[in-house]
mmCIF file of C-alpha atoms and ligand atoms in Angstrom:
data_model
loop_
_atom_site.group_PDB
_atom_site.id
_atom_site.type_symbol
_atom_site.label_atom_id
_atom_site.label_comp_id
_atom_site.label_asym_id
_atom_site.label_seq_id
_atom_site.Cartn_x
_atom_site.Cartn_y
_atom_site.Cartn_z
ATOM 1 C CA UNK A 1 -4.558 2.364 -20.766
ATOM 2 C CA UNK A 2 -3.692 5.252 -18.111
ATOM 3 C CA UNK A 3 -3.663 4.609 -14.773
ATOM 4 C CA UNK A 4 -5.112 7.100 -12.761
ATOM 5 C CA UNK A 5 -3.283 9.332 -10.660
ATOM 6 C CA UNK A 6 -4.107 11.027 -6.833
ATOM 7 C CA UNK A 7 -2.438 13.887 -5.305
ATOM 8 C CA UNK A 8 -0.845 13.505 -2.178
ATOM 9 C CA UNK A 9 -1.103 16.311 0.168
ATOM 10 C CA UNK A 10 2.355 17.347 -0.577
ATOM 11 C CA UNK A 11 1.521 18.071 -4.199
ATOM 12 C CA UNK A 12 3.050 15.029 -5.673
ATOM 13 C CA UNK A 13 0.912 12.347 -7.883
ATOM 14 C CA UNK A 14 0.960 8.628 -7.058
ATOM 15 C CA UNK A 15 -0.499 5.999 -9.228
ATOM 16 C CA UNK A 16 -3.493 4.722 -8.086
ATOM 17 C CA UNK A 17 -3.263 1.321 -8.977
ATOM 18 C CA UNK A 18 0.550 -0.515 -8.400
ATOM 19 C CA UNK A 19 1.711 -4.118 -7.530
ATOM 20 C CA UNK A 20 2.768 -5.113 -4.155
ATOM 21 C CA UNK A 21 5.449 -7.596 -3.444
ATOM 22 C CA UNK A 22 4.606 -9.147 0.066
ATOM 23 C CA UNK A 23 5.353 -13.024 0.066
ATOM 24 C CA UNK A 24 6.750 -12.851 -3.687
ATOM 25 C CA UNK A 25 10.113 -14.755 -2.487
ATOM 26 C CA UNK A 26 13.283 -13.011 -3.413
ATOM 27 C CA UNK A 27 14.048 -15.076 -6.144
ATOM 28 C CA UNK A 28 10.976 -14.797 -7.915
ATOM 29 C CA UNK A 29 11.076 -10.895 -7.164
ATOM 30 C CA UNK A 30 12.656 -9.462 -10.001
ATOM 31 C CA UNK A 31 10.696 -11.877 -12.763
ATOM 32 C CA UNK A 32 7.944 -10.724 -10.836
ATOM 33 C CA UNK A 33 8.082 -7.321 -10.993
ATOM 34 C CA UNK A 34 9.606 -7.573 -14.941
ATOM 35 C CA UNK A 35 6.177 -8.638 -16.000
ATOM 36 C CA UNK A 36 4.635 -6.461 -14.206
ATOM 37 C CA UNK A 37 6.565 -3.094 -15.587
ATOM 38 C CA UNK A 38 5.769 -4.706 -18.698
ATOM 39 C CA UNK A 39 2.505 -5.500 -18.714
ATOM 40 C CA UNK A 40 1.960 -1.694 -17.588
ATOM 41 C CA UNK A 41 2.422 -1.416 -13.620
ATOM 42 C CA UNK A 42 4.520 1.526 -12.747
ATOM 43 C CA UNK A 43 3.935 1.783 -8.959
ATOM 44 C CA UNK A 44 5.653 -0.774 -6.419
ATOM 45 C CA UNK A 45 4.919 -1.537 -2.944
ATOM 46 C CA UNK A 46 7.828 -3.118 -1.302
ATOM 47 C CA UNK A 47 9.457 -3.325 2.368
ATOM 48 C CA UNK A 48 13.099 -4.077 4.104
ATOM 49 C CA UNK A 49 11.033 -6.442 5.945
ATOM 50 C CA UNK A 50 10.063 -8.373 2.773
ATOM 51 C CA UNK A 51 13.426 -9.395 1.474
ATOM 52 C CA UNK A 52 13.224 -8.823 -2.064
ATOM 53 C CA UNK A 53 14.401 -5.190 -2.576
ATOM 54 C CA UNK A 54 17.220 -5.978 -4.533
ATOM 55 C CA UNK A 55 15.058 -8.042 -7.232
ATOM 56 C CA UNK A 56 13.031 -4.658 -7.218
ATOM 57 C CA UNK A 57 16.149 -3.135 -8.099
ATOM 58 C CA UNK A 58 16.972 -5.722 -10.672
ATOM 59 C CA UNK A 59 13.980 -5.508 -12.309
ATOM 60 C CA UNK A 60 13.972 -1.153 -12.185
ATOM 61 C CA UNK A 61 17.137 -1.189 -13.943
ATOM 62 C CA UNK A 62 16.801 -3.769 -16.462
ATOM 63 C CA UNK A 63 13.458 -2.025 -17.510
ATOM 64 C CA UNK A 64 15.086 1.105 -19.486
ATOM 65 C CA UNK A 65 11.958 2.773 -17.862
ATOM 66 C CA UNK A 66 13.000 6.542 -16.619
ATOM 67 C CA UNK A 67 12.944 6.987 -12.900
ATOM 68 C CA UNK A 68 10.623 9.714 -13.329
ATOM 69 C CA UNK A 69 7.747 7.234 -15.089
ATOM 70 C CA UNK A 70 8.622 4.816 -11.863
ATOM 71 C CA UNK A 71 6.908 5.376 -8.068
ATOM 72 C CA UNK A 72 8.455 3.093 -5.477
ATOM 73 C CA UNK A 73 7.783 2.739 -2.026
ATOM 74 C CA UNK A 74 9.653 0.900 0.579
ATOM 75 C CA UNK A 75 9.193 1.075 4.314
ATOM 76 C CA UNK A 76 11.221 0.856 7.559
ATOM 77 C CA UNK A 77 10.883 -1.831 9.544
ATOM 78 C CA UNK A 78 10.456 -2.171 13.828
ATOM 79 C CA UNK A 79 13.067 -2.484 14.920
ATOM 80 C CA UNK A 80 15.076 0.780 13.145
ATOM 81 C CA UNK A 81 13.102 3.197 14.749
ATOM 82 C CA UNK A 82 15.340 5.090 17.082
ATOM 83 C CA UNK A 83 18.460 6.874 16.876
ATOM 84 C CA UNK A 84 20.612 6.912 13.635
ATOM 85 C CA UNK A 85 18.816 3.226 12.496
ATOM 86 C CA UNK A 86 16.057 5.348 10.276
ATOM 87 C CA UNK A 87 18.978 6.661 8.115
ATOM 88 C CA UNK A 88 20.736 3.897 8.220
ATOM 89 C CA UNK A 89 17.789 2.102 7.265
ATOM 90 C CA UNK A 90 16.431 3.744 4.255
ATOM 91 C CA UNK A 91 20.200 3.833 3.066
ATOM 92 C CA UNK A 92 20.521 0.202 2.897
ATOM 93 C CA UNK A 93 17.139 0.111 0.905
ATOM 94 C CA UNK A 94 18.569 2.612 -1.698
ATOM 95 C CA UNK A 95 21.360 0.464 -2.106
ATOM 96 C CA UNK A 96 19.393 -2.794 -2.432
ATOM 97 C CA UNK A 97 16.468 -0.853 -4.358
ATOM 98 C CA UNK A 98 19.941 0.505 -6.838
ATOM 99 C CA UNK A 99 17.851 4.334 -6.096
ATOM 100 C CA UNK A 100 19.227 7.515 -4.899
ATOM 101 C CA UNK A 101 15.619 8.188 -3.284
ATOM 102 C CA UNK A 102 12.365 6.677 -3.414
ATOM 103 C CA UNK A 103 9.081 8.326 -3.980
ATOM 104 C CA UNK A 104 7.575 7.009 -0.824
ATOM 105 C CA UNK A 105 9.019 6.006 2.704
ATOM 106 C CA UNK A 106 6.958 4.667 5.819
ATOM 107 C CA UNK A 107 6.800 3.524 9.212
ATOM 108 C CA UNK A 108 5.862 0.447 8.445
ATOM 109 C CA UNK A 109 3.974 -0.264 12.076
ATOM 110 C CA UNK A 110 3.343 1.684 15.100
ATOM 111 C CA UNK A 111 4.732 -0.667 17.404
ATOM 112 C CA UNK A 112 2.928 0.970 20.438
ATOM 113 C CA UNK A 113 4.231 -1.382 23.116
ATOM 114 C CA UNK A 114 7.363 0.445 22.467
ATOM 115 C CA UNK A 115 6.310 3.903 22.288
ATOM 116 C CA UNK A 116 8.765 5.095 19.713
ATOM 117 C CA UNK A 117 6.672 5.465 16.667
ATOM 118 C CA UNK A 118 6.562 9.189 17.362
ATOM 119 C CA UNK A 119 10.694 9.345 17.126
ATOM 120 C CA UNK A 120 10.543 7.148 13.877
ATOM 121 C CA UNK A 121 8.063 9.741 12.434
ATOM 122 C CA UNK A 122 10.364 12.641 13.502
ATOM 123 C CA UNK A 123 13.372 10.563 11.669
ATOM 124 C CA UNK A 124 11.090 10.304 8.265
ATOM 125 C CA UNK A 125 10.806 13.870 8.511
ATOM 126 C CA UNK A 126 14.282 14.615 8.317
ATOM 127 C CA UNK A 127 15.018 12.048 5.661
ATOM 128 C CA UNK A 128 12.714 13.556 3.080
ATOM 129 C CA UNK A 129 14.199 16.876 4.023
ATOM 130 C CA UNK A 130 17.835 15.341 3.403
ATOM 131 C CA UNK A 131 16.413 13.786 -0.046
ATOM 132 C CA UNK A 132 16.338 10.614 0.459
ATOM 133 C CA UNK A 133 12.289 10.337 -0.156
ATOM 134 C CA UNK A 134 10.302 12.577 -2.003
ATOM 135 C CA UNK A 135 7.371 11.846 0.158
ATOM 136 C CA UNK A 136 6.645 10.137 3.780
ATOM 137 C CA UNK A 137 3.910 8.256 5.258
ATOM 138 C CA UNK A 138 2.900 5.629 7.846
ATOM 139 C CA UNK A 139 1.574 2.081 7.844
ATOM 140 C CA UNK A 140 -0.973 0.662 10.190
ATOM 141 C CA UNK A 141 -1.326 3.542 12.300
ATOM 142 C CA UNK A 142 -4.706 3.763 14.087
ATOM 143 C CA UNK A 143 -6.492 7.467 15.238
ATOM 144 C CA UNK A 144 -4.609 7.372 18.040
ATOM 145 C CA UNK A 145 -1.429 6.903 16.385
ATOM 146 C CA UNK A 146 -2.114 9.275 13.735
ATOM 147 C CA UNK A 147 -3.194 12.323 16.323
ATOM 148 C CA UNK A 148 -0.004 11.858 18.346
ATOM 149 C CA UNK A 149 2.482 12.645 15.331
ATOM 150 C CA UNK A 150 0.642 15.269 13.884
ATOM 151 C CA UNK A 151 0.577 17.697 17.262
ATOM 152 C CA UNK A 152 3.961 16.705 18.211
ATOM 153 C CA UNK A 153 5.190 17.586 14.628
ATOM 154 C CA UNK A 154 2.664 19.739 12.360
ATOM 155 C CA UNK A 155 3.768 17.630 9.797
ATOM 156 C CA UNK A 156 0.146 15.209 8.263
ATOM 157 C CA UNK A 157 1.485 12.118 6.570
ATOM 158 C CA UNK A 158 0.507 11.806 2.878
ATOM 159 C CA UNK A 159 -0.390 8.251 3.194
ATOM 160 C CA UNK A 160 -1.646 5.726 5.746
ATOM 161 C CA UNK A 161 -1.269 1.771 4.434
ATOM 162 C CA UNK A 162 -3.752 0.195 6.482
ATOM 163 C CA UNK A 163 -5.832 -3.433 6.141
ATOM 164 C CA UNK A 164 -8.762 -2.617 4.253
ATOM 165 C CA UNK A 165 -11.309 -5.182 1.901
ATOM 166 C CA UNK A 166 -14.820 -5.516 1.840
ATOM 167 C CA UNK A 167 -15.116 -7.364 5.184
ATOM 168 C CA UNK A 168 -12.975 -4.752 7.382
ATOM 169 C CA UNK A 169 -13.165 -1.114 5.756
ATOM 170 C CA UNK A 170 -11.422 0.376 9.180
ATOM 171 C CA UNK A 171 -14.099 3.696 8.558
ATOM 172 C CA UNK A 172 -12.777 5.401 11.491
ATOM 173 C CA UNK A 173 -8.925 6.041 9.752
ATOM 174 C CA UNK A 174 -10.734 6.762 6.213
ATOM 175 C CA UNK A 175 -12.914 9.455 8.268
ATOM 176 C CA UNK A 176 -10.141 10.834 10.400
ATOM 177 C CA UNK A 177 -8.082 10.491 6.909
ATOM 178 C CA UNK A 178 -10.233 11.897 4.919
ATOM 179 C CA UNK A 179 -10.720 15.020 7.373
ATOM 180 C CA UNK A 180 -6.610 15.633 7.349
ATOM 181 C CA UNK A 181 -5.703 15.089 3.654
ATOM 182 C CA UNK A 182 -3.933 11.564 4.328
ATOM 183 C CA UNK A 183 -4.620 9.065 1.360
ATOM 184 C CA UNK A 184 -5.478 5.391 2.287
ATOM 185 C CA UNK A 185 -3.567 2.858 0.737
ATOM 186 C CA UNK A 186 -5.644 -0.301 1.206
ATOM 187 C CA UNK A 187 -3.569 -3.397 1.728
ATOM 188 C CA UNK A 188 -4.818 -6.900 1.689
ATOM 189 C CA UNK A 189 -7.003 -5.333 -0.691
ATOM 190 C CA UNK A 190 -8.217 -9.100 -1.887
ATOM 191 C CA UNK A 191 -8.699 -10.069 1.832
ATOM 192 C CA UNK A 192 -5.529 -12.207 0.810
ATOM 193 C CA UNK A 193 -7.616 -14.655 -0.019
ATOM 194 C CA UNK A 194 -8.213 -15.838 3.826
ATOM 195 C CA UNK A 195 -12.168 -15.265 3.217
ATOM 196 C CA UNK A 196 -14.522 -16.422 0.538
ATOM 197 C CA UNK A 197 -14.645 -12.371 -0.753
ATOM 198 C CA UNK A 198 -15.125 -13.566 -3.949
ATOM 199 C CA UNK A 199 -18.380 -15.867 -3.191
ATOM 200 C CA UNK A 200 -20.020 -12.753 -1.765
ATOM 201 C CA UNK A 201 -23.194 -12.250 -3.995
ATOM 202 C CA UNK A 202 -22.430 -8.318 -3.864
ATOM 203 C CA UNK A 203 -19.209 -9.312 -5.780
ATOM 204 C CA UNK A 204 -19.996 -12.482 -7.180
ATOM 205 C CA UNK A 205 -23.064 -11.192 -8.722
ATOM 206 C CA UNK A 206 -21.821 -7.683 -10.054
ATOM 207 C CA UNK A 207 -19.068 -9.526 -11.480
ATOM 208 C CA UNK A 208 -21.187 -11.320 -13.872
ATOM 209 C CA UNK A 209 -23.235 -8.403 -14.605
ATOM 210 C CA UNK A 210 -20.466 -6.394 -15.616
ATOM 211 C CA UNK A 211 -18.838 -9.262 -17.406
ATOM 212 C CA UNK A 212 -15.177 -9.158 -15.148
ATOM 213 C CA UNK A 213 -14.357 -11.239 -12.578
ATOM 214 C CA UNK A 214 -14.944 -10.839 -8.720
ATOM 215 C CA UNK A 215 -11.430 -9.348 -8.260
ATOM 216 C CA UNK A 216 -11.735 -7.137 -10.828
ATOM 217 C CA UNK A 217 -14.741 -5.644 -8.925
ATOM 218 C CA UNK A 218 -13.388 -5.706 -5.415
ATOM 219 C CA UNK A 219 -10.217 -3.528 -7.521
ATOM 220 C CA UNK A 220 -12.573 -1.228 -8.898
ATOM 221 C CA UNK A 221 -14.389 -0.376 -5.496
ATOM 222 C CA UNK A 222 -11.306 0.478 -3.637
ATOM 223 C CA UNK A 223 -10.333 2.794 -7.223
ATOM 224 C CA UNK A 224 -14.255 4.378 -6.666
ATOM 225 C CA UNK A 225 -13.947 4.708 -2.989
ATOM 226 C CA UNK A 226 -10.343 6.896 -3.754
ATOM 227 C CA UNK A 227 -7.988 3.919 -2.035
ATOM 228 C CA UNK A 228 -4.869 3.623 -3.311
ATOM 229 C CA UNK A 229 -4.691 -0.532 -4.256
ATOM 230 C CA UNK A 230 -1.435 -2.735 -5.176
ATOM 231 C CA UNK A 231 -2.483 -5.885 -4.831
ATOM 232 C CA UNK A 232 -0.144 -9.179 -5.472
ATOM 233 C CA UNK A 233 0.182 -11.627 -7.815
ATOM 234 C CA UNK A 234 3.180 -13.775 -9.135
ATOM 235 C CA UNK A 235 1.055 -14.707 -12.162
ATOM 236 C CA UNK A 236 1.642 -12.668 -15.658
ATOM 237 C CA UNK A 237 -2.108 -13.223 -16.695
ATOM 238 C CA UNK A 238 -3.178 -11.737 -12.810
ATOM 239 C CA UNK A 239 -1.101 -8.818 -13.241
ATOM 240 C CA UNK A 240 -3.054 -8.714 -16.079
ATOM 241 C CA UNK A 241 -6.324 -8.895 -14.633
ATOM 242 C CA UNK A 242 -5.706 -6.888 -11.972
ATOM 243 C CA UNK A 243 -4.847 -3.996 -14.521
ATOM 244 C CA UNK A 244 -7.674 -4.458 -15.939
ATOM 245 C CA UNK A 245 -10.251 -2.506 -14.122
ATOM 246 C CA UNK A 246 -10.140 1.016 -15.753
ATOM 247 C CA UNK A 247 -12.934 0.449 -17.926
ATOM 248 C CA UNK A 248 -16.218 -0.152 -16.368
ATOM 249 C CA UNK A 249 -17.785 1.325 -13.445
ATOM 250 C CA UNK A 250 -19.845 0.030 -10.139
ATOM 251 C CA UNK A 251 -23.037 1.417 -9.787
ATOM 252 C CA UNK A 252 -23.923 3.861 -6.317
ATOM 253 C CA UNK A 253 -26.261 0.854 -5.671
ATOM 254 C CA UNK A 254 -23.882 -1.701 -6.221
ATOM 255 C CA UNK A 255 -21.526 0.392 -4.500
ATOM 256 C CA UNK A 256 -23.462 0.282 -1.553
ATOM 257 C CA UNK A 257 -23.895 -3.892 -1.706
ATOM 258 C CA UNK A 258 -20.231 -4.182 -1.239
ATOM 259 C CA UNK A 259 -19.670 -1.040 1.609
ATOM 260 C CA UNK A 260 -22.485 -3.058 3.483
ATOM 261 C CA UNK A 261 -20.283 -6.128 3.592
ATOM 262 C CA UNK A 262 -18.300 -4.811 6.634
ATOM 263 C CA UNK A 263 -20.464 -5.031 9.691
ATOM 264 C CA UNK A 264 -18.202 -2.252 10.891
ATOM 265 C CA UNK A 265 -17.487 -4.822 14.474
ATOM 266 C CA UNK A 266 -13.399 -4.907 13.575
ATOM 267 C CA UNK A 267 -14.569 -8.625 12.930
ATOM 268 C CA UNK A 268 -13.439 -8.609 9.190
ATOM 269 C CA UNK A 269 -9.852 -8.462 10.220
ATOM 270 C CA UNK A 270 -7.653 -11.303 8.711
ATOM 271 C CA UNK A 271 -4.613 -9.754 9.713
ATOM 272 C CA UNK A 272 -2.553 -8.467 13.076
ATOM 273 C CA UNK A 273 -4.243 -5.708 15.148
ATOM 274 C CA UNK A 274 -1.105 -2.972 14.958
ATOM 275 C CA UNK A 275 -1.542 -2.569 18.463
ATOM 276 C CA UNK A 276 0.074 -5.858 18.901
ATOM 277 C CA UNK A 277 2.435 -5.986 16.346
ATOM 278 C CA UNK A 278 6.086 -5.597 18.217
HETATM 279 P P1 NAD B 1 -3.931 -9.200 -1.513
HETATM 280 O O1 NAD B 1 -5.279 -8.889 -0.971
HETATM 281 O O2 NAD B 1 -3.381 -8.430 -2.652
HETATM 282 O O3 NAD B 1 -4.017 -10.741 -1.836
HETATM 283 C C1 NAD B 1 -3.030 -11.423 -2.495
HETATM 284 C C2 NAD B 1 -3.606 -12.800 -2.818
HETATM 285 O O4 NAD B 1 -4.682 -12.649 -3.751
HETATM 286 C C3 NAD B 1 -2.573 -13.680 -3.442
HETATM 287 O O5 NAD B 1 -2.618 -14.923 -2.783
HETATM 288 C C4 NAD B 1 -3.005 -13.820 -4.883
HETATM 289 O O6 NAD B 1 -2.816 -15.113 -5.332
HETATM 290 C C5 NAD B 1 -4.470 -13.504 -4.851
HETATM 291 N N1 NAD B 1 -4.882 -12.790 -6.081
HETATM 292 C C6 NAD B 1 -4.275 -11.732 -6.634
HETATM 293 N N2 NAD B 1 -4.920 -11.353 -7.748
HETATM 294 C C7 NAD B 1 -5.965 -12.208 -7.906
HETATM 295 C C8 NAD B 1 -6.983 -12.340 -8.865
HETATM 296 N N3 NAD B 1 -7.073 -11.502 -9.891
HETATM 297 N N4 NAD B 1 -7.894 -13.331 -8.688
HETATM 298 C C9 NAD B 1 -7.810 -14.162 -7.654
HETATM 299 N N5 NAD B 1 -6.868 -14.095 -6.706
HETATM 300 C C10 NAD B 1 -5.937 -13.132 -6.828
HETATM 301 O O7 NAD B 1 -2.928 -9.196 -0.273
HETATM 302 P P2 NAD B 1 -1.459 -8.692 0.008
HETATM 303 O O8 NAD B 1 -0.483 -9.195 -0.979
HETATM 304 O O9 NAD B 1 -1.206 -8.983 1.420
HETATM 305 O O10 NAD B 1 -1.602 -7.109 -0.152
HETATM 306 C C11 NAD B 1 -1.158 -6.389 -1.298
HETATM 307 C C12 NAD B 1 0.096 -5.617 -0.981
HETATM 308 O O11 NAD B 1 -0.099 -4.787 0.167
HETATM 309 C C13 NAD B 1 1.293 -6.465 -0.585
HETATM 310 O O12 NAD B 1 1.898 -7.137 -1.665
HETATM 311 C C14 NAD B 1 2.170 -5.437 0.071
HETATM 312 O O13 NAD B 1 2.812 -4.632 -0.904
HETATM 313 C C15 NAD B 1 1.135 -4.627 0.839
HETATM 314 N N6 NAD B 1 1.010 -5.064 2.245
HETATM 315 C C16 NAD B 1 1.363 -4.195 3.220
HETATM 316 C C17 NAD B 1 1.275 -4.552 4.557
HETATM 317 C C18 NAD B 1 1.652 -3.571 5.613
HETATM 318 O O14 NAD B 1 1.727 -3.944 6.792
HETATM 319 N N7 NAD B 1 1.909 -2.325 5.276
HETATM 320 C C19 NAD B 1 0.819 -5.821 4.914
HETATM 321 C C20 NAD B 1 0.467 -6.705 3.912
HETATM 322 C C21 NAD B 1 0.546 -6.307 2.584
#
């Protein structure tokens, strides 16, 4: 099995496919991730904000896997936006993550209220410069958002991690994103489970005609529509699953049953708007 790859727009490859570590609780984190390296997974989405980048370290250097094989992404959180906190930041995440850089750094929201997303972006800019991250991106940045860094800096993100399932596709970023060169990374990309995604008869059905199950499918439309997934599970035989989407593929038709899901209203959302996330 070989997960596929996609070029950022600074040249470098990220896995398509990874395993995100949202909610899995610190002490889980590094048994977590363990079965996951081993059961294939060499992309990890983690946070500061999530707790559990030390059992991400943990689990990196028990594996014996070369650094090189490895892409890992962590993020900056609110409240470190301004001043020396970006640096300071991302160095307590090396420490934690046991890394001398990660592959992937972002601003993990916009915080608008505050109107100092455009300073954190400036910051990320001179942290990949100093080495610290190979490559730099932003999190739940709108059009808006996304328009204000790149005239005040010249400098296009490689990736925007935005909510994105079936029910809320968010097709004005993946336009805009498309137009610039900026990769989606879909988060949520299961809906977290707070809608019945998997009862949907575009899923529900397809699943049983292509003999997987209704994640499986929901996996392999974001890898068709060129998302970047890393969804979460704490359970070996899920990682498993989840994995498991390379070989079969969704038809344009039945392609076209699940992109007709979203009523494109913003009504799919299950999460916080970023505008309101402080
Ligand atoms: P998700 O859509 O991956 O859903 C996770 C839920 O789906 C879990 O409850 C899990 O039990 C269930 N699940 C997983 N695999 C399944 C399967 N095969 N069958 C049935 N159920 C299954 O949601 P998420 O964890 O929020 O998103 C994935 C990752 O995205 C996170 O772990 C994190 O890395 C990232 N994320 C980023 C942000 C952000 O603000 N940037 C926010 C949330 C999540």
């Amino acid at each position: 099995m070989t997960i596929p790859t996609v070029q950022l727009n600074d040249g470098f490859d990220i896995p398509q496919l990874g395993y995100g570590v949202f909610k899995v609780p610190p002490a889980d984190t590094e048994r977590a991730v363990t079965e996951a390296l081993e059961v294939g997974y060499r992309h990890i989405d983690t946070a500061a904000i999530y707790g559990n980048e030390e059992g991400v370290g943990a689990a990196i250097a028990k594996s014996g896997i070369p650094r090189r094989e490895l892409f890992i992404t962590t993020k900056l959180w609110n409240d470190r936006h301004e001043g020396d906190e970006p640096r300071k930041a991302i160095g307590e995440s090396l420490d934690k993550l046991g890394l001398e850089r990660v592959d992937l750094y972002l601003v993990h929201w916009p915080t608008p209220a505050k109107d100092n997303y455009l300073e954190a972006w400036q910051k990320l800019i001179e942290l990949r410069e100093a080495g610290l991250t190979r490559s730099i991106g932003v999190s739940n940045f709108l059009v808006p958002h996304l328009e204000r860094i790149v005239a005040a800096t010249g400098v296009v993100p490689a990736v925007d991690q935005i909510e994105l399932h079936p029910a809320h596709q968010q097709r004005d970023v993946t336009t805009w994103a498309a137009a610039q060169g900026v990769r989606i990374e879909a988060w949520g990309p299961l809906g977290q489970g707070k809608y019945d995604l998997f009862g949907i008869p575009a899923v529900k059905d397809t699943a049983t005609a292509h003999d997987k199950s209704p994640a499986q499918v929901v996996l392999r439309w974001h890898l068709q529509k060129g998302f970047i997934v890393f969804p979460k599970s704490v359970r070996r035989e899920r990682l498993e699953e989840n994995l498991d989407v390379l070989d079969f593929t969704l038809s344009d038709a039945e392609m076209a049953a699940i992109d007709a899901i979203d009523p494109g209203d913003g009504t799919g959302r299950v999460s916080a708007h970023p505008d309101e996330v402080e």
